[in-house]
Short mmCIF file of C-alpha atoms and ligand atoms in Angstrom, two decimals:
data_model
loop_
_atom_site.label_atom_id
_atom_site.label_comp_id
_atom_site.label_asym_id
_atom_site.label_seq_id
_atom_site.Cartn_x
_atom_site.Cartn_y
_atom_site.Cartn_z
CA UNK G 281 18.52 15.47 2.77
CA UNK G 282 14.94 17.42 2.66
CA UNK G 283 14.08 17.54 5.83
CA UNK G 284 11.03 19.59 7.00
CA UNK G 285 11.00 21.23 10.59
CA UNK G 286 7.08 19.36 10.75
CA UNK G 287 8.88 15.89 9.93
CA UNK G 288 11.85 16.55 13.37
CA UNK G 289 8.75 17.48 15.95
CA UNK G 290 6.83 13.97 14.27
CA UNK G 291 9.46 12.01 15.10
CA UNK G 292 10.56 13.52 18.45
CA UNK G 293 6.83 13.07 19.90
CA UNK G 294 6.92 9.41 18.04
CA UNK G 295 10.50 8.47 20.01
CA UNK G 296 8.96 10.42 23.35
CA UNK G 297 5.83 8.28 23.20
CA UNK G 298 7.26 5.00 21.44
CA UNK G 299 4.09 4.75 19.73
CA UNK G 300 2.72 6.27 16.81
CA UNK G 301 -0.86 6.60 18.30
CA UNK G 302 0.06 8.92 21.08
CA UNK G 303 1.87 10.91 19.22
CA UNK G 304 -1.00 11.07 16.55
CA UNK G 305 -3.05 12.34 19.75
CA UNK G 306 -0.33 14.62 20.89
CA UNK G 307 -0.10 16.69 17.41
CA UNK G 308 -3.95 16.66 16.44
CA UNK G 309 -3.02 14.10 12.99
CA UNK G 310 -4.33 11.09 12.37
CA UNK G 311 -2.00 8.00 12.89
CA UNK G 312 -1.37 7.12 9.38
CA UNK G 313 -0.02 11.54 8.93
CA UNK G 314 2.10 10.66 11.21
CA UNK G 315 3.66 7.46 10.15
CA UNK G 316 3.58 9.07 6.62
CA UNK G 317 5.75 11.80 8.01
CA UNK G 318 8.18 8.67 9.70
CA UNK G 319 8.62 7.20 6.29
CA UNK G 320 9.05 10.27 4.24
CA UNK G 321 12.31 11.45 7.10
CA UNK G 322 13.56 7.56 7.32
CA UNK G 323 13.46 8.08 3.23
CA UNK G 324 15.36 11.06 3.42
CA UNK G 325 17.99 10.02 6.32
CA UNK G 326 18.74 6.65 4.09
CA UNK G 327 17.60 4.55 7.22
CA UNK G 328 15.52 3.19 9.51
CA UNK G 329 14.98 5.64 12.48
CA UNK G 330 12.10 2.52 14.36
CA UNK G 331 12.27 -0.88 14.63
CA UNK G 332 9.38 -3.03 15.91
CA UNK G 333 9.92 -5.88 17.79
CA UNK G 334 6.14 -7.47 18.83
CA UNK G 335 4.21 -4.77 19.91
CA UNK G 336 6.70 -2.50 20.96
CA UNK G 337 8.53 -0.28 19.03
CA UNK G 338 12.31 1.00 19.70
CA UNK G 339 14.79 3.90 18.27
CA UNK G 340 17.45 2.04 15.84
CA UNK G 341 20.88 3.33 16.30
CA UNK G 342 19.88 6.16 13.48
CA UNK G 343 16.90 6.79 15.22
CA UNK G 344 18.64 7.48 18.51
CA UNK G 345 21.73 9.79 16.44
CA UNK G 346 18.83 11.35 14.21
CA UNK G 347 17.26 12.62 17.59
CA UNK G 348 19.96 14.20 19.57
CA UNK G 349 20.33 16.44 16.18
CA UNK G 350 16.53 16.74 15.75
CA UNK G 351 16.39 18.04 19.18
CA UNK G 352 19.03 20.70 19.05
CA UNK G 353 18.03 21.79 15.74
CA UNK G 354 14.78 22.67 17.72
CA UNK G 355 16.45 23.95 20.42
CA UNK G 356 18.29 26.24 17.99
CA UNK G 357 14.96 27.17 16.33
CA UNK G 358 13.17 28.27 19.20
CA UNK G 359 16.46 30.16 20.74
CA UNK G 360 16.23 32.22 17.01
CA UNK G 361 12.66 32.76 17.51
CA UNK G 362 12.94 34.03 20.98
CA UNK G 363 15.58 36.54 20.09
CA UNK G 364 13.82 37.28 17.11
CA UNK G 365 11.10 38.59 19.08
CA UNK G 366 13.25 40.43 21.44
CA UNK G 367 14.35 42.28 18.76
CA UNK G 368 10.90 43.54 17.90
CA UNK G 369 10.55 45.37 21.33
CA UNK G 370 12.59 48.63 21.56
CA UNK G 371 13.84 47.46 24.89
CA UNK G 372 16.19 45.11 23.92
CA UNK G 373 18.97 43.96 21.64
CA UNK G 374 22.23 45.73 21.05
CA UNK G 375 22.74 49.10 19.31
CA UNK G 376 26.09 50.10 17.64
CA UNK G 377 26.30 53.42 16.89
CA UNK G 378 29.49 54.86 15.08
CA UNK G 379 30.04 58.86 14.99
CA UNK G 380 32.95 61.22 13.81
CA UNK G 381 35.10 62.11 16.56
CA UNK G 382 33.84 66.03 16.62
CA UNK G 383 30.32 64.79 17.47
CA UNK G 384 31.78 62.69 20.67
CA UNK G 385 31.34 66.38 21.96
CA UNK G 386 27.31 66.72 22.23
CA UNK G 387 26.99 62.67 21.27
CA UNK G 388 27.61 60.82 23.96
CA UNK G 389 25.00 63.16 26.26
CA UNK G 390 23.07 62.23 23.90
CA UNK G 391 23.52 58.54 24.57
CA UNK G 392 23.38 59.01 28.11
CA UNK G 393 19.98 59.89 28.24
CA UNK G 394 18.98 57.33 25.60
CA UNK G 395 20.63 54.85 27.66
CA UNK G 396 18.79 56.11 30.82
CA UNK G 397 15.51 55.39 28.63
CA UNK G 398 16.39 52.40 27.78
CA UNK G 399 18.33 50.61 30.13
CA UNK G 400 18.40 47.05 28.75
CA UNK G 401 19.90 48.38 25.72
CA UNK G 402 23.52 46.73 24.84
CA UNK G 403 25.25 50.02 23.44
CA UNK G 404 28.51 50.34 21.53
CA UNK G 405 29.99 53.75 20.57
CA UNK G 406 32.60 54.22 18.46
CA UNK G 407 34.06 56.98 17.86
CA UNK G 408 36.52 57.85 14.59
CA UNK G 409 37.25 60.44 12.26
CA UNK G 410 35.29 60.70 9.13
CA UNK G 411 37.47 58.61 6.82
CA UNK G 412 37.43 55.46 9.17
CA UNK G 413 33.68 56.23 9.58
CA UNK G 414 32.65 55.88 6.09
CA UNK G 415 34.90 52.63 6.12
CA UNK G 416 33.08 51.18 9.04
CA UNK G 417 29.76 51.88 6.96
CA UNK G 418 31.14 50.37 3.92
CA UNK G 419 31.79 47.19 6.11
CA UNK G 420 28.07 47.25 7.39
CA UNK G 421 29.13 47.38 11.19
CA UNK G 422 27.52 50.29 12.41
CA UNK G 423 23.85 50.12 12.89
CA UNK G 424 23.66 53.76 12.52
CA UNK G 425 26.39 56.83 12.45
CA UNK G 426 26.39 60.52 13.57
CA UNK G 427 28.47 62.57 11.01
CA UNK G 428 28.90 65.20 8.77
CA UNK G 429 27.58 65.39 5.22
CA UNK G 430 27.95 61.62 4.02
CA UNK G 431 29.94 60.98 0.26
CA UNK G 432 27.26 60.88 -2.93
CA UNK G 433 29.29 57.20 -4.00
CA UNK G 434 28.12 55.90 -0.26
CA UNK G 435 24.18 54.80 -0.95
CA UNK G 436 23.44 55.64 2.06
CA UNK G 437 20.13 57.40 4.12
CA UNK G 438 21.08 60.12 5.56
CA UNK G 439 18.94 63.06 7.55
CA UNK G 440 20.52 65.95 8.77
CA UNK G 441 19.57 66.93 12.57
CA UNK G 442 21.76 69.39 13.91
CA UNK G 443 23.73 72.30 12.52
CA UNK G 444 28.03 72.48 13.03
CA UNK G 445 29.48 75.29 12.17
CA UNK G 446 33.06 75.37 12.14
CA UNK G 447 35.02 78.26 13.50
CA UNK G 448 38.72 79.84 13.50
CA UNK G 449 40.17 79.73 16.74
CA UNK G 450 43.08 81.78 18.36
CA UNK G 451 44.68 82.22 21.77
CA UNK G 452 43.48 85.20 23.36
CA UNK G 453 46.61 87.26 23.06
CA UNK G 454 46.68 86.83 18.81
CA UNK G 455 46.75 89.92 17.26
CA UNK G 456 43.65 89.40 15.45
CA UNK G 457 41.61 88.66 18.87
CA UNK G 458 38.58 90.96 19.32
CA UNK G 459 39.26 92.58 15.43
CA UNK G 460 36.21 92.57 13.54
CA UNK G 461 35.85 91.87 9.79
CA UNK G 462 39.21 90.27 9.41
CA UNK G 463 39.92 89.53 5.65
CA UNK G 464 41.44 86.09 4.68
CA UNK G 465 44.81 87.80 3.35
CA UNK G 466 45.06 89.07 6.42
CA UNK G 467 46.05 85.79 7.53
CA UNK G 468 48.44 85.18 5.33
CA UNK G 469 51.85 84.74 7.08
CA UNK G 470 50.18 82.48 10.08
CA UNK G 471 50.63 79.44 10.79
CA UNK G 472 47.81 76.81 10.84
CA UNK G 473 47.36 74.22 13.18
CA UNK G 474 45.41 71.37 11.26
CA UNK G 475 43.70 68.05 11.73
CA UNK G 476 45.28 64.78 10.27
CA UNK G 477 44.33 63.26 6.96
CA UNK G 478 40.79 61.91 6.99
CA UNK G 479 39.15 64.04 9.45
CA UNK G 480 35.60 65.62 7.77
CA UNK G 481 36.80 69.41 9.42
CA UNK G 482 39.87 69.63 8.07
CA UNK G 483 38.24 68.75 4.41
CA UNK G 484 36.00 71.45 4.86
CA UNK G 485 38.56 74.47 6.09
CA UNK G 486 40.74 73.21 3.13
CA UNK G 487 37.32 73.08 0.79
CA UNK G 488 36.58 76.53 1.78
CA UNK G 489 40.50 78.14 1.62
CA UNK G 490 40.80 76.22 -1.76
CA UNK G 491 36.86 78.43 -2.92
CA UNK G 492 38.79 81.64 -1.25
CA UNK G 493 42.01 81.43 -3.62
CA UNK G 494 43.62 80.82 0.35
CA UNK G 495 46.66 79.23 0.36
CA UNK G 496 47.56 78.65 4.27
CA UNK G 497 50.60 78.02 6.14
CA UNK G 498 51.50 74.74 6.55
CA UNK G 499 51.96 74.63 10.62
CA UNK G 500 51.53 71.55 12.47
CA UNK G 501 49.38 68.63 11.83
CA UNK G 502 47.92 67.16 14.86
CA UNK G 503 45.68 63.68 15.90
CA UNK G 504 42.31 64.57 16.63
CA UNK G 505 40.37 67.70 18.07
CA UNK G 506 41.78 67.59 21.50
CA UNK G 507 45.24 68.10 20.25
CA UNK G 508 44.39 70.52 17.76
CA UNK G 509 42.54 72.94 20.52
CA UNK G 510 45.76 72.31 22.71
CA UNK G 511 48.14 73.40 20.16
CA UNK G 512 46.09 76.88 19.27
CA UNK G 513 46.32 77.22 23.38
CA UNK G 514 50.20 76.74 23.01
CA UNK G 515 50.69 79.22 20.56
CA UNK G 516 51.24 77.08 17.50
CA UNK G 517 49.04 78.54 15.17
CA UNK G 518 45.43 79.45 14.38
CA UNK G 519 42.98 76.35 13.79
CA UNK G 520 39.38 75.79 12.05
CA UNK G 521 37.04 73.86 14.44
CA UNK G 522 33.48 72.85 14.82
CA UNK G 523 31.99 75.42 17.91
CA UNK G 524 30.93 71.83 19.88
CA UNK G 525 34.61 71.42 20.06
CA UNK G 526 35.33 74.74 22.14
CA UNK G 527 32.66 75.82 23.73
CA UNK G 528 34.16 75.27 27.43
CA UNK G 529 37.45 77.08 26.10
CA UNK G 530 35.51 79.73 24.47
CA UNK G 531 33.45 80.17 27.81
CA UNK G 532 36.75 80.28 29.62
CA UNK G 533 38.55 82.83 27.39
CA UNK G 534 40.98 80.26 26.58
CA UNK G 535 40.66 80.28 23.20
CA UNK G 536 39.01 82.96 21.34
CA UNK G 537 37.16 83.05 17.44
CA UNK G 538 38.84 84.80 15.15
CA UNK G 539 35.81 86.43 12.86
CA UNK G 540 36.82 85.87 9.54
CA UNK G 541 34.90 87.00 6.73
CA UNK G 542 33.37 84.13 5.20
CA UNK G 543 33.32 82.02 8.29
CA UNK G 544 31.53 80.17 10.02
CA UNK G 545 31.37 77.67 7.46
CA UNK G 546 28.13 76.12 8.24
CA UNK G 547 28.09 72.00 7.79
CA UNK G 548 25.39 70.16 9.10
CA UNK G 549 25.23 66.60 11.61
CA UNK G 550 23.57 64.17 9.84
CA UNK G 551 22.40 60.29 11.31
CA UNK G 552 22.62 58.25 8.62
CA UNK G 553 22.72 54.43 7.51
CA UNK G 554 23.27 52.22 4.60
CA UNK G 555 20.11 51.44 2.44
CA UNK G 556 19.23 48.29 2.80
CA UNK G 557 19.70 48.53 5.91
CA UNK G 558 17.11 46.18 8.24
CA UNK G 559 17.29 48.99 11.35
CA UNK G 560 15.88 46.88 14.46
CA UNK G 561 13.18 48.88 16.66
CA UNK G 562 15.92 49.86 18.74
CA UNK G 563 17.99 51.26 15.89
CA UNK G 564 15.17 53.01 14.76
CA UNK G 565 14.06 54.66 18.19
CA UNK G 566 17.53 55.85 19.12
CA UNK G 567 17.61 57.44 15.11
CA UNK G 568 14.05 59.06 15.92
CA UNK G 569 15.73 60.29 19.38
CA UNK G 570 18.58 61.96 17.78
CA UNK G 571 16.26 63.90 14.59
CA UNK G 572 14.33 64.48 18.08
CA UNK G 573 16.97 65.87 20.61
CA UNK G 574 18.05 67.97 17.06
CA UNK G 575 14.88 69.73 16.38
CA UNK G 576 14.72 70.57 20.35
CA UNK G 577 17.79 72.33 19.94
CA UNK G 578 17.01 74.59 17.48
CA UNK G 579 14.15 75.41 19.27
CA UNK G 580 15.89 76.12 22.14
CA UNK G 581 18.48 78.26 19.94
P1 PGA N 290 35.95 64.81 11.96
O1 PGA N 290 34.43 65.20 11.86
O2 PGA N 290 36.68 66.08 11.61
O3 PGA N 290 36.12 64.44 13.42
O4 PGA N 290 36.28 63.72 10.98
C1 PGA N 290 33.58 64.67 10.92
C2 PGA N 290 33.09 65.70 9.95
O5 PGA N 290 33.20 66.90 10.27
O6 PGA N 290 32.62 65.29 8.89
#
């Protein structure tokens, strides 16, 4: 069937009025554009959508089905176009916003005050390790994602707008506390605490042992930051973390950094999203925000 949206509003003002003339009037066309239009749709459909009996015209049976659809294909129109133009405006729509679970630290402050801006914004946060990230963005869910240096194979648009450098950690009664200049071999019978598979930090402690001819100790490996920091607390081992991770337990003496030569390694936040990518106004203000809220920092720094 070729059906034109301009052929459904003919024939809904033609079966509102039950005459072609008003409905002529009622969309500015002459009558015989308008009964044109009737015969072109009845041609399509395969039936008669009027009958005339005398003067008066009536809906057939078609006629009568062929509305109720006309009308909610209409309805379904204008609900698209409404939402359409919500999306337009900044104010509205939903945002979902993925990040690596060592941004959760500063991120979701970040969102706070976003949301606080914009209060009629539908927001979603997840929050993952780096691996599960990068799958999320493969599967085009996340409008946009906070995380550390994205994969060349990903095509993806990425800015960077915050710096994370990633420190070793210790309880405060290692050895090694307070000792300045400590050399990597120094470190060689300890035990390391380490992030599971997948996460973006431990790829970049093993990255930078692996440039340092390092070969660590294989301690324990441990879900997620929170565990990680707990461990180092317990005594387990030493650990390599992003600072956001530990400031509280570094401001507490709870943990302490171990300064390593060669550390910190210095990785960099980056908000990113596939290209391609249609970002809605709201996507686009909350990814101005962030590069925003970044370059404030390092003023403030
Ligand atoms: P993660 O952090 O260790 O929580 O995966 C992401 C990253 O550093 O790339």
């Amino acid at each position: 069937m070729h059906i034109t949206i301009r052929q459904l509003q003919v024939f809904d003002a033609v079966a509102r009025h039950l005459s072609y003339t008003r409905a002529a009037e009622e969309l500015h066309l002459t009558q015989p554009a308008v009964s044109m239009q009737i015969k072109q749709l009845e041609g399509s459909v395969g039936l008669p959508l009027f009958e005339q009996i005398g003067k008066t015209i009536y809906l057939t049976q078609a006629g009568d089905a062929m509305l109720s659809h006309a009308r909610s294909i209409m309805q379904n129109l204008a609900a698209a176009e409404e939402e359409m133009d919500q999306l337009k405006g900044v104010d509205s729509g939903r945002l979902k916003v993925a990040i690596a679970s060592t941004v959760n630290y500063f991120a979701t402050q970040l969102l706070a005050v976003f949301a606080r801006e914009h209060p009629t914004v539908e927001i979603s946060l997840d929050v993952t390790n780096r691996e599960a990230l990068l799958s999320r963005l493969e599967a085009n869910i996340p409008d946009l994602v906070l995380m550390g240096k994205p994969p060349a194979d990903l095509d993806l648009i990425a800015e960077p707008f915050m710096e994370n450098p990633l420190i070793m950690i210790a309880s405060p009664d290692h050895p090694l506390a307070g000792k300045k200049n400590v050399r990597l071999t120094e470190l060689e019978g300890e035990d390391f605490v380490v992030r599971e598979p997948g996460s973006g930090t431990r790829v970049a402690m093993e990255r930078f042992f692996a440039e340092q001819c390092f070969v660590h100790q294989k301690g324990m490996e441990l879900m997620g930051n929170e565990a990680v920091k707990q461990g180092v607390e317990a005594g387990l081992g030493l650990a390599v973390v992003s600072v956001h991770t530990v400031e509280q337990e570094l401001t507490l003496n709870r943990l302490v950094p171990l300064h390593v030569h060669g550390l910190p390694i210095m990785r960099r936040w980056y908000v990113a999203h596939r290209r391609g990518k249609k970002l809605s106004a709201t996507a686009r203000s909350f990814r101005d925000f962030v590069l925003r809220a970044g370059a404030e920092a390092r003023l403030a720094s």
